[in-house]
Tab-separated table of N, CA and C and ligand atoms in Angstrom:
chain	number	residue	atom	x	y	z
A	1	UNK	N	74.180	-66.046	-154.583
A	1	UNK	CA	73.289	-64.909	-154.384
A	1	UNK	C	73.984	-63.602	-154.757
A	2	UNK	N	75.254	-63.507	-154.398
A	2	UNK	CA	75.981	-62.282	-154.726
A	2	UNK	C	76.072	-62.077	-156.234
A	3	UNK	N	76.317	-63.154	-156.951
A	3	UNK	CA	76.442	-63.056	-158.401
A	3	UNK	C	75.136	-62.552	-159.008
A	4	UNK	N	74.047	-63.095	-158.530
A	4	UNK	CA	72.739	-62.701	-159.049
A	4	UNK	C	72.495	-61.223	-158.797
A	5	UNK	N	72.876	-60.762	-157.617
A	5	UNK	CA	72.696	-59.363	-157.276
A	5	UNK	C	73.516	-58.465	-158.218
A	6	UNK	N	74.757	-58.880	-158.499
A	6	UNK	CA	75.616	-58.101	-159.386
A	6	UNK	C	75.006	-57.996	-160.776
A	7	UNK	N	74.484	-59.103	-161.276
A	7	UNK	CA	73.869	-59.096	-162.605
A	7	UNK	C	72.723	-58.072	-162.639
A	8	UNK	N	71.902	-58.095	-161.596
A	8	UNK	CA	70.760	-57.198	-161.557
A	8	UNK	C	71.207	-55.740	-161.591
A	9	UNK	N	72.233	-55.414	-160.810
A	9	UNK	CA	72.711	-54.032	-160.765
A	9	UNK	C	73.245	-53.614	-162.124
A	10	UNK	N	74.033	-54.474	-162.766
A	10	UNK	CA	74.615	-54.139	-164.063
A	10	UNK	C	73.533	-53.946	-165.117
A	11	UNK	N	72.548	-54.837	-165.126
A	11	UNK	CA	71.478	-54.740	-166.116
A	11	UNK	C	70.726	-53.423	-165.938
A	12	UNK	N	70.524	-53.047	-164.704
A	12	UNK	CA	69.827	-51.810	-164.401
A	12	UNK	C	70.615	-50.611	-164.932
A	13	UNK	N	71.908	-50.602	-164.643
A	13	UNK	CA	72.743	-49.482	-165.074
A	13	UNK	C	72.768	-49.367	-166.589
A	14	UNK	N	72.901	-50.505	-167.274
A	14	UNK	CA	73.108	-50.427	-168.714
A	14	UNK	C	71.808	-50.170	-169.467
A	15	UNK	N	70.666	-50.384	-168.817
A	15	UNK	CA	69.426	-50.174	-169.552
A	15	UNK	C	68.815	-48.796	-169.275
A	16	UNK	N	69.349	-48.076	-168.290
A	16	UNK	CA	68.806	-46.753	-167.988
A	16	UNK	C	69.157	-45.803	-169.131
A	17	UNK	N	68.153	-45.267	-169.790
A	17	UNK	CA	68.390	-44.506	-171.011
A	17	UNK	C	69.222	-43.250	-170.753
A	18	UNK	N	70.295	-43.124	-171.508
A	18	UNK	CA	71.063	-41.892	-171.484
A	18	UNK	C	71.978	-41.740	-170.280
A	19	UNK	N	71.535	-42.138	-169.123
A	19	UNK	CA	72.333	-41.892	-167.925
A	19	UNK	C	73.560	-42.780	-167.862
A	20	UNK	N	73.358	-44.040	-168.126
A	20	UNK	CA	74.473	-44.983	-168.062
A	20	UNK	C	74.492	-45.788	-169.348
A	21	UNK	N	75.669	-46.064	-169.831
A	21	UNK	CA	75.778	-47.025	-170.926
A	21	UNK	C	77.089	-47.762	-170.744
A	22	UNK	N	77.431	-48.621	-171.705
A	22	UNK	CA	78.622	-49.443	-171.530
A	22	UNK	C	79.897	-48.598	-171.501
A	23	UNK	N	79.823	-47.348	-171.925
A	23	UNK	CA	81.032	-46.513	-171.914
A	23	UNK	C	81.413	-46.095	-170.499
A	24	UNK	N	80.427	-45.941	-169.621
A	24	UNK	CA	80.810	-45.528	-168.266
A	24	UNK	C	80.436	-46.546	-167.190
A	25	UNK	N	79.818	-47.644	-167.573
A	25	UNK	CA	79.636	-48.742	-166.622
A	25	UNK	C	80.615	-49.845	-167.022
A	26	UNK	N	80.554	-50.982	-166.356
A	26	UNK	CA	81.402	-52.119	-166.709
A	26	UNK	C	82.887	-51.794	-166.529
A	27	UNK	N	83.710	-52.637	-167.162
A	27	UNK	CA	85.142	-52.353	-167.270
A	27	UNK	C	85.436	-52.285	-168.756
A	28	UNK	N	85.916	-51.136	-169.216
A	28	UNK	CA	86.119	-50.938	-170.656
A	28	UNK	C	87.455	-50.249	-170.911
A	29	UNK	N	87.918	-50.353	-172.165
A	29	UNK	CA	89.109	-49.619	-172.580
A	29	UNK	C	88.711	-48.218	-173.004
A	30	UNK	N	89.540	-47.243	-172.652
A	30	UNK	CA	89.239	-45.863	-173.033
A	30	UNK	C	89.312	-45.695	-174.553
A	31	UNK	N	90.369	-46.215	-175.173
A	31	UNK	CA	90.516	-46.133	-176.630
A	31	UNK	C	90.367	-47.522	-177.211
A	32	UNK	N	89.340	-47.717	-178.056
A	32	UNK	CA	88.980	-49.061	-178.496
A	32	UNK	C	89.374	-49.351	-179.935
A	33	UNK	N	90.155	-48.433	-180.539
A	33	UNK	CA	90.696	-48.658	-181.878
A	33	UNK	C	92.154	-48.226	-181.861
A	34	UNK	N	93.035	-49.027	-182.485
A	34	UNK	CA	94.455	-48.670	-182.554
A	34	UNK	C	95.052	-49.310	-183.805
A	35	UNK	N	96.251	-48.861	-184.184
A	35	UNK	CA	96.921	-49.446	-185.346
A	35	UNK	C	97.658	-50.716	-184.953
A	36	UNK	N	97.513	-51.753	-185.771
A	36	UNK	CA	98.263	-52.994	-185.549
A	36	UNK	C	99.751	-52.666	-185.528
A	37	UNK	N	100.495	-53.333	-184.664
A	37	UNK	CA	101.944	-53.168	-184.610
A	37	UNK	C	102.410	-51.913	-183.897
A	38	UNK	N	101.487	-51.124	-183.363
A	38	UNK	CA	101.890	-49.867	-182.722
A	38	UNK	C	102.042	-50.055	-181.220
A	39	UNK	N	102.675	-49.064	-180.578
A	39	UNK	CA	102.681	-49.014	-179.129
A	39	UNK	C	101.310	-48.524	-178.680
A	40	UNK	N	100.801	-49.067	-177.601
A	40	UNK	CA	99.421	-48.756	-177.189
A	40	UNK	C	99.374	-48.548	-175.690
A	41	UNK	N	98.706	-47.481	-175.298
A	41	UNK	CA	98.446	-47.240	-173.884
A	41	UNK	C	97.039	-47.731	-173.590
A	42	UNK	N	96.946	-48.823	-172.836
A	42	UNK	CA	95.645	-49.413	-172.505
A	42	UNK	C	95.178	-48.844	-171.171
A	43	UNK	N	94.102	-48.084	-171.221
A	43	UNK	CA	93.518	-47.501	-170.010
A	43	UNK	C	92.208	-48.217	-169.714
A	44	UNK	N	92.200	-49.000	-168.643
A	44	UNK	CA	90.995	-49.736	-168.258
A	44	UNK	C	90.197	-48.890	-167.277
A	45	UNK	N	88.965	-48.593	-167.650
A	45	UNK	CA	88.094	-47.783	-166.798
A	45	UNK	C	87.187	-48.715	-166.002
A	46	UNK	N	87.247	-48.589	-164.700
A	46	UNK	CA	86.414	-49.419	-163.826
A	46	UNK	C	85.272	-48.544	-163.342
A	47	UNK	N	84.065	-48.836	-163.854
A	47	UNK	CA	82.932	-47.940	-163.669
A	47	UNK	C	82.139	-48.142	-162.397
A	48	UNK	N	82.292	-49.304	-161.771
A	48	UNK	CA	81.543	-49.572	-160.545
A	48	UNK	C	82.136	-50.783	-159.854
A	49	UNK	N	81.712	-51.029	-158.608
A	49	UNK	CA	82.187	-52.192	-157.858
A	49	UNK	C	81.407	-53.440	-158.233
A	50	UNK	N	81.479	-54.448	-157.385
A	50	UNK	CA	80.683	-55.668	-157.569
A	50	UNK	C	79.387	-55.416	-156.811
A	51	UNK	N	78.341	-54.994	-157.525
A	51	UNK	CA	77.186	-54.479	-156.815
A	51	UNK	C	77.649	-53.223	-156.076
A	52	UNK	N	77.461	-53.171	-154.785
A	52	UNK	CA	77.886	-52.014	-153.987
A	52	UNK	C	79.308	-52.182	-153.451
A	53	UNK	N	79.858	-53.377	-153.577
A	53	UNK	CA	81.104	-53.699	-152.869
A	53	UNK	C	82.326	-53.090	-153.552
A	54	UNK	N	83.251	-52.502	-152.758
A	54	UNK	CA	84.446	-51.865	-153.317
A	54	UNK	C	85.376	-52.861	-154.020
A	55	UNK	N	86.069	-52.386	-155.046
A	55	UNK	CA	87.017	-53.199	-155.810
A	55	UNK	C	88.367	-53.204	-155.100
A	56	UNK	N	88.904	-54.413	-154.854
A	56	UNK	CA	90.217	-54.464	-154.196
A	56	UNK	C	91.297	-55.078	-155.088
A	57	UNK	N	90.888	-55.608	-156.252
A	57	UNK	CA	91.890	-56.160	-157.164
A	57	UNK	C	91.384	-56.106	-158.599
A	58	UNK	N	92.302	-55.751	-159.517
A	58	UNK	CA	92.016	-55.778	-160.950
A	58	UNK	C	93.138	-56.567	-161.613
A	59	UNK	N	92.781	-57.631	-162.342
A	59	UNK	CA	93.789	-58.440	-163.035
A	59	UNK	C	93.448	-58.494	-164.519
A	60	UNK	N	94.382	-58.026	-165.344
A	60	UNK	CA	94.196	-57.991	-166.795
A	60	UNK	C	94.976	-59.136	-167.416
A	61	UNK	N	94.306	-59.945	-168.230
A	61	UNK	CA	94.996	-60.983	-169.008
A	61	UNK	C	95.280	-60.422	-170.395
A	62	UNK	N	96.554	-60.453	-170.793
A	62	UNK	CA	96.932	-59.837	-172.061
A	62	UNK	C	96.613	-60.776	-173.216
A	63	UNK	N	96.056	-60.241	-174.290
A	63	UNK	CA	95.772	-61.074	-175.458
A	63	UNK	C	97.079	-61.621	-176.032
A	64	UNK	N	97.025	-62.802	-176.636
A	64	UNK	CA	98.258	-63.359	-177.188
A	64	UNK	C	98.694	-62.487	-178.358
A	65	UNK	N	100.014	-62.316	-178.486
A	65	UNK	CA	100.565	-61.448	-179.516
A	65	UNK	C	100.896	-60.057	-179.013
A	66	UNK	N	100.360	-59.680	-177.863
A	66	UNK	CA	100.700	-58.400	-177.243
A	66	UNK	C	102.051	-58.563	-176.541
A	67	UNK	N	102.960	-57.606	-176.782
A	67	UNK	CA	104.325	-57.790	-176.307
A	67	UNK	C	104.755	-56.706	-175.323
A	68	UNK	N	105.602	-57.123	-174.373
A	68	UNK	CA	106.319	-56.188	-173.502
A	68	UNK	C	105.417	-55.315	-172.653
A	69	UNK	N	104.319	-55.852	-172.157
A	69	UNK	CA	103.389	-55.027	-171.374
A	69	UNK	C	104.046	-54.531	-170.094
A	70	UNK	N	103.794	-53.253	-169.778
A	70	UNK	CA	104.312	-52.618	-168.559
A	70	UNK	C	103.184	-51.867	-167.887
A	71	UNK	N	102.932	-52.157	-166.616
A	71	UNK	CA	101.864	-51.434	-165.917
A	71	UNK	C	102.333	-50.058	-165.473
A	72	UNK	N	101.395	-49.136	-165.355
A	72	UNK	CA	101.674	-47.853	-164.718
A	72	UNK	C	101.420	-48.034	-163.227
A	73	UNK	N	102.390	-47.632	-162.375
A	73	UNK	CA	102.177	-47.767	-160.932
A	73	UNK	C	100.970	-46.953	-160.494
A	74	UNK	N	100.377	-47.382	-159.391
A	74	UNK	CA	99.181	-46.720	-158.879
A	74	UNK	C	99.325	-46.600	-157.370
A	75	UNK	N	99.223	-45.385	-156.862
A	75	UNK	CA	99.401	-45.146	-155.428
A	75	UNK	C	98.394	-45.966	-154.630
A	76	UNK	N	98.878	-46.677	-153.606
A	76	UNK	CA	98.000	-47.462	-152.754
A	76	UNK	C	97.750	-48.877	-153.249
A	77	UNK	N	98.302	-49.177	-154.440
A	77	UNK	CA	98.073	-50.500	-155.032
A	77	UNK	C	99.420	-51.152	-155.331
A	78	UNK	N	99.499	-52.485	-155.111
A	78	UNK	CA	100.707	-53.248	-155.408
A	78	UNK	C	100.504	-53.998	-156.725
A	79	UNK	N	101.554	-53.989	-157.549
A	79	UNK	CA	101.460	-54.620	-158.870
A	79	UNK	C	102.179	-55.955	-158.872
A	80	UNK	N	101.564	-56.958	-159.471
A	80	UNK	CA	102.212	-58.252	-159.694
A	80	UNK	C	102.148	-58.558	-161.178
A	81	UNK	N	103.252	-59.062	-161.711
A	81	UNK	CA	103.333	-59.388	-163.142
A	81	UNK	C	103.598	-60.879	-163.298
A	82	UNK	N	102.726	-61.546	-164.038
A	82	UNK	CA	102.908	-62.976	-164.332
A	82	UNK	C	103.420	-63.114	-165.745
A	83	UNK	N	104.457	-63.931	-165.897
A	83	UNK	CA	104.985	-64.179	-167.240
A	83	UNK	C	104.682	-65.614	-167.649
A	84	UNK	N	104.742	-65.836	-168.966
A	84	UNK	CA	104.437	-67.168	-169.489
A	84	UNK	C	105.437	-67.467	-170.602
A	85	UNK	N	105.931	-68.705	-170.644
A	85	UNK	CA	106.878	-69.089	-171.695
A	85	UNK	C	106.203	-69.000	-173.063
A	86	UNK	N	106.939	-68.487	-174.044
A	86	UNK	CA	106.410	-68.400	-175.405
A	86	UNK	C	106.576	-69.753	-176.099
A	87	UNK	N	105.573	-70.149	-176.865
A	87	UNK	CA	105.677	-71.386	-177.641
A	87	UNK	C	106.820	-71.258	-178.652
A	88	UNK	N	106.930	-70.072	-179.247
A	88	UNK	CA	107.998	-69.826	-180.215
A	88	UNK	C	108.783	-68.590	-179.779
A	89	UNK	N	109.998	-68.761	-179.250
A	89	UNK	CA	110.810	-67.595	-178.852
A	89	UNK	C	111.023	-66.667	-180.046
A	90	UNK	N	111.169	-65.367	-179.758
A	90	UNK	CA	111.368	-64.401	-180.825
A	90	UNK	C	112.584	-63.545	-180.485
A	91	UNK	N	113.001	-62.741	-181.470
A	91	UNK	CA	114.141	-61.865	-181.256
A	91	UNK	C	113.677	-60.419	-181.309
A	92	UNK	N	114.091	-59.623	-180.331
A	92	UNK	CA	113.711	-58.210	-180.264
A	92	UNK	C	114.971	-57.396	-180.034
A	93	UNK	N	115.331	-56.530	-181.011
A	93	UNK	CA	116.543	-55.726	-180.915
A	93	UNK	C	117.766	-56.603	-180.585
A	94	UNK	N	117.859	-57.747	-181.244
A	94	UNK	CA	119.012	-58.628	-181.068
A	94	UNK	C	118.956	-59.485	-179.819
A	95	UNK	N	117.925	-59.326	-179.021
A	95	UNK	CA	117.801	-60.093	-177.774
A	95	UNK	C	116.779	-61.214	-177.955
A	96	UNK	N	117.134	-62.382	-177.436
A	96	UNK	CA	116.218	-63.526	-177.530
A	96	UNK	C	115.168	-63.431	-176.427
A	97	UNK	N	113.911	-63.462	-176.835
A	97	UNK	CA	112.800	-63.358	-175.876
A	97	UNK	C	112.126	-64.723	-175.782
A	98	UNK	N	112.133	-65.307	-174.581
A	98	UNK	CA	111.568	-66.648	-174.432
A	98	UNK	C	110.265	-66.656	-173.639
A	99	UNK	N	109.955	-65.544	-172.997
A	99	UNK	CA	108.669	-65.487	-172.297
A	99	UNK	C	108.054	-64.102	-172.460
A	100	UNK	N	106.814	-63.995	-172.055
A	100	UNK	CA	106.053	-62.763	-172.283
A	100	UNK	C	105.146	-62.508	-171.088
A	101	UNK	N	104.815	-61.229	-170.862
A	101	UNK	CA	103.877	-60.896	-169.789
A	101	UNK	C	102.500	-61.447	-170.158
A	102	UNK	N	101.919	-62.184	-169.228
A	102	UNK	CA	100.629	-62.821	-169.498
A	102	UNK	C	99.508	-62.137	-168.715
A	103	UNK	N	99.851	-61.674	-167.486
A	103	UNK	CA	98.809	-61.092	-166.637
A	103	UNK	C	99.420	-59.998	-165.777
A	104	UNK	N	98.662	-58.921	-165.596
A	104	UNK	CA	99.078	-57.833	-164.709
A	104	UNK	C	97.970	-57.630	-163.698
A	105	UNK	N	98.388	-57.575	-162.430
A	105	UNK	CA	97.416	-57.531	-161.340
A	105	UNK	C	97.721	-56.342	-160.425
A	106	UNK	N	96.705	-55.524	-160.163
A	106	UNK	CA	96.806	-54.447	-159.173
A	106	UNK	C	95.997	-54.871	-157.944
A	107	UNK	N	96.611	-54.824	-156.775
A	107	UNK	CA	95.904	-55.194	-155.542
A	107	UNK	C	95.992	-54.036	-154.553
A	108	UNK	N	94.855	-53.633	-154.012
A	108	UNK	CA	94.830	-52.539	-153.031
A	108	UNK	C	95.609	-52.953	-151.789
A	109	UNK	N	96.451	-52.046	-151.293
A	109	UNK	CA	97.301	-52.378	-150.144
A	109	UNK	C	96.481	-52.588	-148.875
A	110	UNK	N	95.460	-51.775	-148.686
A	110	UNK	CA	94.611	-51.884	-147.492
A	110	UNK	C	93.164	-51.649	-147.937
A	111	UNK	N	92.187	-52.001	-147.089
A	111	UNK	CA	90.782	-51.715	-147.441
A	111	UNK	C	90.549	-50.235	-147.740
A	112	UNK	N	91.327	-49.359	-147.105
A	112	UNK	CA	91.154	-47.922	-147.365
A	112	UNK	C	91.621	-47.536	-148.770
A	113	UNK	N	92.481	-48.360	-149.363
A	113	UNK	CA	92.971	-48.077	-150.720
A	113	UNK	C	92.044	-48.636	-151.798
A	114	UNK	N	91.111	-49.498	-151.415
A	114	UNK	CA	90.206	-50.105	-152.400
A	114	UNK	C	89.366	-49.024	-153.073
A	115	UNK	N	88.838	-49.357	-154.257
A	115	UNK	CA	88.039	-48.401	-155.040
A	115	UNK	C	86.563	-48.573	-154.692
A	116	UNK	N	85.955	-47.576	-154.051
A	116	UNK	CA	84.526	-47.687	-153.710
A	116	UNK	C	83.658	-47.787	-154.959
A	117	UNK	N	82.419	-48.188	-154.780
A	117	UNK	CA	81.502	-48.388	-155.902
A	117	UNK	C	81.173	-47.087	-156.634
A	118	UNK	N	81.013	-46.006	-155.906
A	118	UNK	CA	80.466	-44.787	-156.518
A	118	UNK	C	81.396	-44.117	-157.534
A	119	UNK	N	82.661	-43.847	-157.211
A	119	UNK	CA	83.511	-43.196	-158.217
A	119	UNK	C	84.022	-44.208	-159.241
A	120	UNK	N	84.616	-43.703	-160.314
A	120	UNK	CA	85.290	-44.595	-161.257
A	120	UNK	C	86.789	-44.376	-161.120
A	121	UNK	N	87.592	-45.310	-161.627
A	121	UNK	CA	89.040	-45.119	-161.628
A	121	UNK	C	89.611	-45.818	-162.854
A	122	UNK	N	90.916	-45.585	-163.084
A	122	UNK	CA	91.572	-46.131	-164.265
A	122	UNK	C	92.812	-46.934	-163.883
A	123	UNK	N	93.046	-47.999	-164.622
A	123	UNK	CA	94.232	-48.833	-164.451
A	123	UNK	C	94.912	-48.871	-165.814
A	124	UNK	N	96.202	-48.523	-165.830
A	124	UNK	CA	96.859	-48.239	-167.110
A	124	UNK	C	98.066	-49.146	-167.319
A	125	UNK	N	98.229	-49.616	-168.561
A	125	UNK	CA	99.451	-50.321	-168.941
A	125	UNK	C	99.805	-49.901	-170.361
A	126	UNK	N	101.056	-50.146	-170.731
A	126	UNK	CA	101.426	-49.924	-172.122
A	126	UNK	C	102.027	-51.202	-172.671
A	127	UNK	N	101.898	-51.390	-173.986
A	127	UNK	CA	102.367	-52.625	-174.619
A	127	UNK	C	102.468	-52.407	-176.117
A	128	UNK	N	103.149	-53.348	-176.783
A	128	UNK	CA	103.175	-53.313	-178.251
A	128	UNK	C	102.119	-54.260	-178.787
A	129	UNK	N	101.348	-53.760	-179.767
A	129	UNK	CA	100.248	-54.551	-180.313
A	129	UNK	C	100.740	-55.489	-181.408
A	130	UNK	N	100.040	-56.597	-181.633
A	130	UNK	CA	100.411	-57.512	-182.716
A	130	UNK	C	100.350	-56.808	-184.079
A	131	UNK	N	101.115	-57.318	-185.040
A	131	UNK	CA	101.189	-56.691	-186.359
A	131	UNK	C	99.949	-56.962	-187.210
A	132	UNK	N	99.191	-57.991	-186.859
A	132	UNK	CA	98.014	-58.362	-187.641
A	132	UNK	C	96.788	-57.535	-187.232
A	133	UNK	N	96.045	-57.051	-188.218
A	133	UNK	CA	94.776	-56.391	-187.913
A	133	UNK	C	93.788	-57.417	-187.370
A	134	UNK	N	92.813	-56.954	-186.617
A	134	UNK	CA	91.826	-57.869	-186.056
A	134	UNK	C	91.235	-57.305	-184.779
A	135	UNK	N	90.688	-58.186	-183.980
A	135	UNK	CA	90.044	-57.761	-182.737
A	135	UNK	C	90.725	-58.467	-181.569
A	136	UNK	N	91.093	-57.704	-180.551
A	136	UNK	CA	91.727	-58.273	-179.355
A	136	UNK	C	90.799	-58.120	-178.162
A	137	UNK	N	90.665	-59.188	-177.382
A	137	UNK	CA	89.899	-59.150	-176.139
A	137	UNK	C	90.867	-59.204	-174.962
A	138	UNK	N	90.577	-58.367	-173.949
A	138	UNK	CA	91.449	-58.231	-172.776
A	138	UNK	C	90.637	-58.595	-171.535
A	139	UNK	N	90.525	-59.860	-171.206
A	139	UNK	CA	89.704	-60.230	-170.047
A	139	UNK	C	90.223	-59.578	-168.763
A	140	UNK	N	89.291	-59.113	-167.950
A	140	UNK	CA	89.643	-58.470	-166.683
A	140	UNK	C	88.873	-59.153	-165.553
A	141	UNK	N	89.613	-59.558	-164.507
A	141	UNK	CA	88.978	-60.076	-163.295
A	141	UNK	C	88.904	-58.929	-162.294
A	142	UNK	N	87.700	-58.639	-161.843
A	142	UNK	CA	87.463	-57.590	-160.851
A	142	UNK	C	87.098	-58.280	-159.536
A	143	UNK	N	87.989	-58.177	-158.556
A	143	UNK	CA	87.753	-58.830	-157.267
A	143	UNK	C	87.388	-57.747	-156.263
A	144	UNK	N	86.301	-57.968	-155.530
A	144	UNK	CA	85.806	-56.946	-154.607
A	144	UNK	C	85.904	-57.436	-153.168
A	145	UNK	N	85.611	-56.534	-152.233
A	145	UNK	CA	85.574	-56.953	-150.827
A	145	UNK	C	84.606	-58.131	-150.700
A	146	UNK	N	83.488	-58.040	-151.412
A	146	UNK	CA	82.524	-59.149	-151.450
A	146	UNK	C	82.208	-59.473	-152.898
A	147	UNK	N	82.572	-60.680	-153.286
A	147	UNK	CA	82.251	-61.133	-154.629
A	147	UNK	C	83.282	-60.716	-155.665
A	148	UNK	N	83.048	-61.090	-156.884
A	148	UNK	CA	83.942	-60.750	-157.983
A	148	UNK	C	83.133	-60.762	-159.281
A	149	UNK	N	83.683	-60.093	-160.301
A	149	UNK	CA	83.077	-60.114	-161.625
A	149	UNK	C	84.182	-60.404	-162.626
A	150	UNK	N	83.953	-61.378	-163.498
A	150	UNK	CA	84.910	-61.666	-164.564
A	150	UNK	C	84.394	-61.064	-165.863
A	151	UNK	N	85.074	-60.010	-166.279
A	151	UNK	CA	84.722	-59.342	-167.545
A	151	UNK	C	85.420	-60.090	-168.661
A	152	UNK	N	84.830	-61.215	-169.038
A	152	UNK	CA	85.540	-62.133	-169.927
A	152	UNK	C	84.640	-62.729	-171.006
A	153	UNK	N	83.405	-62.233	-171.120
A	153	UNK	CA	82.511	-62.790	-172.134
A	153	UNK	C	82.876	-62.246	-173.516
A	154	UNK	N	82.842	-63.143	-174.501
A	154	UNK	CA	83.142	-62.750	-175.880
A	154	UNK	C	81.876	-62.883	-176.718
A	155	UNK	N	81.691	-61.978	-177.679
A	155	UNK	CA	80.542	-62.131	-178.571
A	155	UNK	C	80.735	-63.350	-179.463
A	156	UNK	N	79.646	-63.880	-179.952
A	156	UNK	CA	79.721	-65.039	-180.848
A	156	UNK	C	78.613	-64.974	-181.861
A	157	UNK	N	78.435	-66.066	-182.588
A	157	UNK	CA	77.451	-66.100	-183.667
A	157	UNK	C	76.056	-65.742	-183.138
A	158	UNK	N	75.716	-66.256	-181.949
A	158	UNK	CA	74.359	-66.041	-181.442
A	158	UNK	C	74.327	-64.967	-180.356
A	159	UNK	N	75.472	-64.352	-180.066
A	159	UNK	CA	75.499	-63.358	-178.990
A	159	UNK	C	76.154	-62.075	-179.479
A	160	UNK	N	75.335	-61.045	-179.658
A	160	UNK	CA	75.852	-59.752	-180.088
A	160	UNK	C	76.563	-59.082	-178.914
A	161	UNK	N	77.510	-58.169	-179.199
A	161	UNK	CA	78.228	-57.501	-178.107
A	161	UNK	C	77.278	-56.879	-177.079
A	162	UNK	N	76.172	-56.288	-177.545
A	162	UNK	CA	75.254	-55.616	-176.622
A	162	UNK	C	74.478	-56.595	-175.734
A	163	UNK	N	74.465	-57.867	-176.115
A	163	UNK	CA	73.727	-58.866	-175.327
A	163	UNK	C	74.529	-59.352	-174.125
A	164	UNK	N	75.841	-59.100	-174.134
A	164	UNK	CA	76.691	-59.660	-173.082
A	164	UNK	C	76.520	-58.870	-171.791
A	165	UNK	N	76.432	-59.598	-170.677
A	165	UNK	CA	76.317	-58.932	-169.374
A	165	UNK	C	77.685	-58.549	-168.842
A	166	UNK	N	78.702	-59.380	-169.124
A	166	UNK	CA	80.042	-59.129	-168.603
A	166	UNK	C	81.062	-59.212	-169.739
A	167	UNK	N	80.962	-58.292	-170.717
A	167	UNK	CA	81.842	-58.380	-171.886
A	167	UNK	C	83.308	-58.112	-171.527
A	168	UNK	N	84.209	-58.833	-172.166
A	168	UNK	CA	85.637	-58.531	-172.040
A	168	UNK	C	85.907	-57.209	-172.747
A	169	UNK	N	86.786	-56.346	-172.178
A	169	UNK	CA	87.181	-55.133	-172.893
A	169	UNK	C	87.741	-55.500	-174.269
A	170	UNK	N	87.408	-54.683	-175.271
A	170	UNK	CA	87.739	-55.035	-176.651
A	170	UNK	C	88.516	-53.903	-177.322
A	171	UNK	N	89.448	-54.301	-178.189
A	171	UNK	CA	90.246	-53.341	-178.961
A	171	UNK	C	90.280	-53.804	-180.405
A	172	UNK	N	89.927	-52.887	-181.315
A	172	UNK	CA	89.987	-53.204	-182.739
A	172	UNK	C	91.320	-52.734	-183.299
A	173	UNK	N	92.021	-53.650	-183.984
A	173	UNK	CA	93.311	-53.306	-184.583
A	173	UNK	C	93.123	-53.026	-186.067
A	174	UNK	N	93.481	-51.794	-186.468
A	174	UNK	CA	93.407	-51.412	-187.876
A	174	UNK	C	94.717	-51.832	-188.551
A	175	UNK	N	94.672	-52.100	-189.872
A	175	UNK	CA	95.924	-52.466	-190.567
A	175	UNK	C	96.986	-51.395	-190.364
A	176	UNK	N	98.223	-51.821	-190.144
A	176	UNK	CA	99.315	-50.873	-189.914
A	176	UNK	C	99.514	-50.015	-191.150
A	177	UNK	N	99.690	-48.707	-190.942
A	177	UNK	CA	99.783	-47.772	-192.070
A	177	UNK	C	101.095	-47.924	-192.825
A	178	UNK	N	102.221	-47.823	-192.136
A	178	UNK	CA	103.514	-47.771	-192.813
A	178	UNK	C	104.179	-49.126	-192.990
A	179	UNK	N	103.639	-50.163	-192.389
A	179	UNK	CA	104.262	-51.471	-192.458
A	179	UNK	C	105.592	-51.502	-191.725
A	180	UNK	N	105.752	-50.683	-190.702
A	180	UNK	CA	106.990	-50.602	-189.944
A	180	UNK	C	107.076	-51.764	-188.958
A	181	UNK	N	107.968	-52.685	-189.196
A	181	UNK	CA	108.138	-53.826	-188.285
A	181	UNK	C	109.331	-53.567	-187.398
A	182	UNK	N	109.101	-53.099	-186.202
A	182	UNK	CA	110.196	-52.697	-185.325
A	182	UNK	C	110.614	-53.860	-184.441
B	201	CU	CU1	78.440	-52.514	-165.563
């Protein structure tokens, strides 16, 4: 029942002409275009709770190929970083890298630190983007006092981006200008 209620609220927000759109509802990236191979500051904007319920946790899954992700600390929230072994270890500045950050999670320390439905807030990390141009999806799990929303839907052949109810935040990578492989 909670899930159904959340869908209804989101559909309402996104269809109201002019007042709300996907830029200020949902969970989205502030800057949705960047150069491949560059350093990138990913700012996730959380536009509302799960229905009316306050957000108490945000977990970002990093797209494969994104390297060295570091979260920005947030007052009142505790950060957890999950790492994952790389299938193919790589070398960075002479150092052998065998694992990579896979997920970054912010959890509100107390109910008073949770993000209420009405205001918006931002969760920030920085990372190095893959060298290949293309499109990266950054699934976000939004856990609330009641219920949760997984912003993890991807567009496909039969589903346009605007048709998705819970789209994953998306970043378009433009070809690297200078070909600088750092
Ligand atoms: Cu929404």
